[in-house]
Amino acid sequence: MDRTLPELTNLFAQIGLANHPQAIAQFISQHRISANIHITQASFWNEAQRHFLQEAHEQDAQWTEIIDQLDAQLRD
């Protein structure tokens, strides 16, 4: 059982991205998703990242709320 706390920093670590606050802020400022694209279909994810996000979101895993928060921050 995964006991990782569902926080934005841990989500970034789970998908293999730098997870310190400055890196997260920079990622969000450099990546945008238009209104008609689901977060899992954004072009900047690699296949493993896309798979993790999609599976976590579909299974209503502990990450769903954090993924939704990230999604909101990535919108234009």
XYZ file of C-alpha atoms in Angstrom:
76
model
C 0.000 0.000 0.000
C 1.345 3.384 -1.010
C 1.598 5.630 2.043
C 2.983 8.660 0.192
C 1.090 11.770 1.212
C -0.873 13.174 -1.712
C 0.788 16.572 -2.019
C 1.908 18.433 -5.110
C 5.580 17.958 -4.253
C 5.051 14.209 -3.915
C 3.050 14.047 -7.145
C 5.951 15.650 -8.989
C 8.319 13.137 -7.406
C 6.004 10.272 -8.414
C 6.077 11.342 -12.057
C 9.819 11.914 -12.058
C 9.972 15.694 -12.064
C 11.907 18.033 -9.797
C 9.669 18.573 -6.819
C 10.976 21.558 -4.922
C 8.620 24.564 -4.867
C 10.637 26.646 -7.356
C 10.772 23.779 -9.870
C 7.033 23.202 -9.568
C 6.307 26.908 -10.052
C 8.588 26.991 -13.086
C 6.958 23.882 -14.587
C 3.498 25.390 -14.157
C 4.561 28.710 -15.672
C 6.100 26.969 -18.706
C 3.300 24.456 -19.411
C -0.266 25.369 -20.231
C -3.302 23.251 -21.164
C -6.147 24.610 -23.257
C -9.725 24.156 -22.081
C -10.524 21.309 -24.485
C -7.580 19.071 -23.478
C -7.725 16.651 -20.545
C -4.683 16.894 -18.276
C -3.631 13.358 -19.203
C -3.558 14.293 -22.891
C -1.238 17.274 -22.538
C 1.655 17.001 -24.975
C 4.372 17.650 -22.393
C 3.924 14.368 -20.462
C 5.973 11.347 -21.378
C 4.193 7.994 -21.665
C 4.942 6.890 -18.079
C 3.768 10.216 -16.646
C 0.606 10.108 -18.759
C -0.102 6.545 -17.650
C 0.347 7.360 -13.945
C -1.878 10.447 -14.139
C -4.563 8.655 -16.121
C -4.610 5.572 -13.900
C -4.606 7.599 -10.685
C -7.405 9.833 -11.943
C -9.565 6.971 -13.264
C -9.237 4.904 -10.105
C -10.052 7.861 -7.870
C -6.761 7.175 -6.178
C -5.351 9.290 -3.390
C -3.826 11.514 -6.068
C -7.090 12.611 -7.709
C -7.504 15.822 -5.727
C -3.869 16.818 -6.259
C -4.068 16.023 -9.984
C -7.187 18.192 -10.191
C -5.349 21.005 -8.402
C -2.455 20.729 -10.850
C -4.906 20.653 -13.741
C -6.470 23.931 -12.562
C -3.053 25.557 -12.253
C -2.076 24.520 -15.790
C -5.133 26.064 -17.456
C -4.934 29.233 -19.551
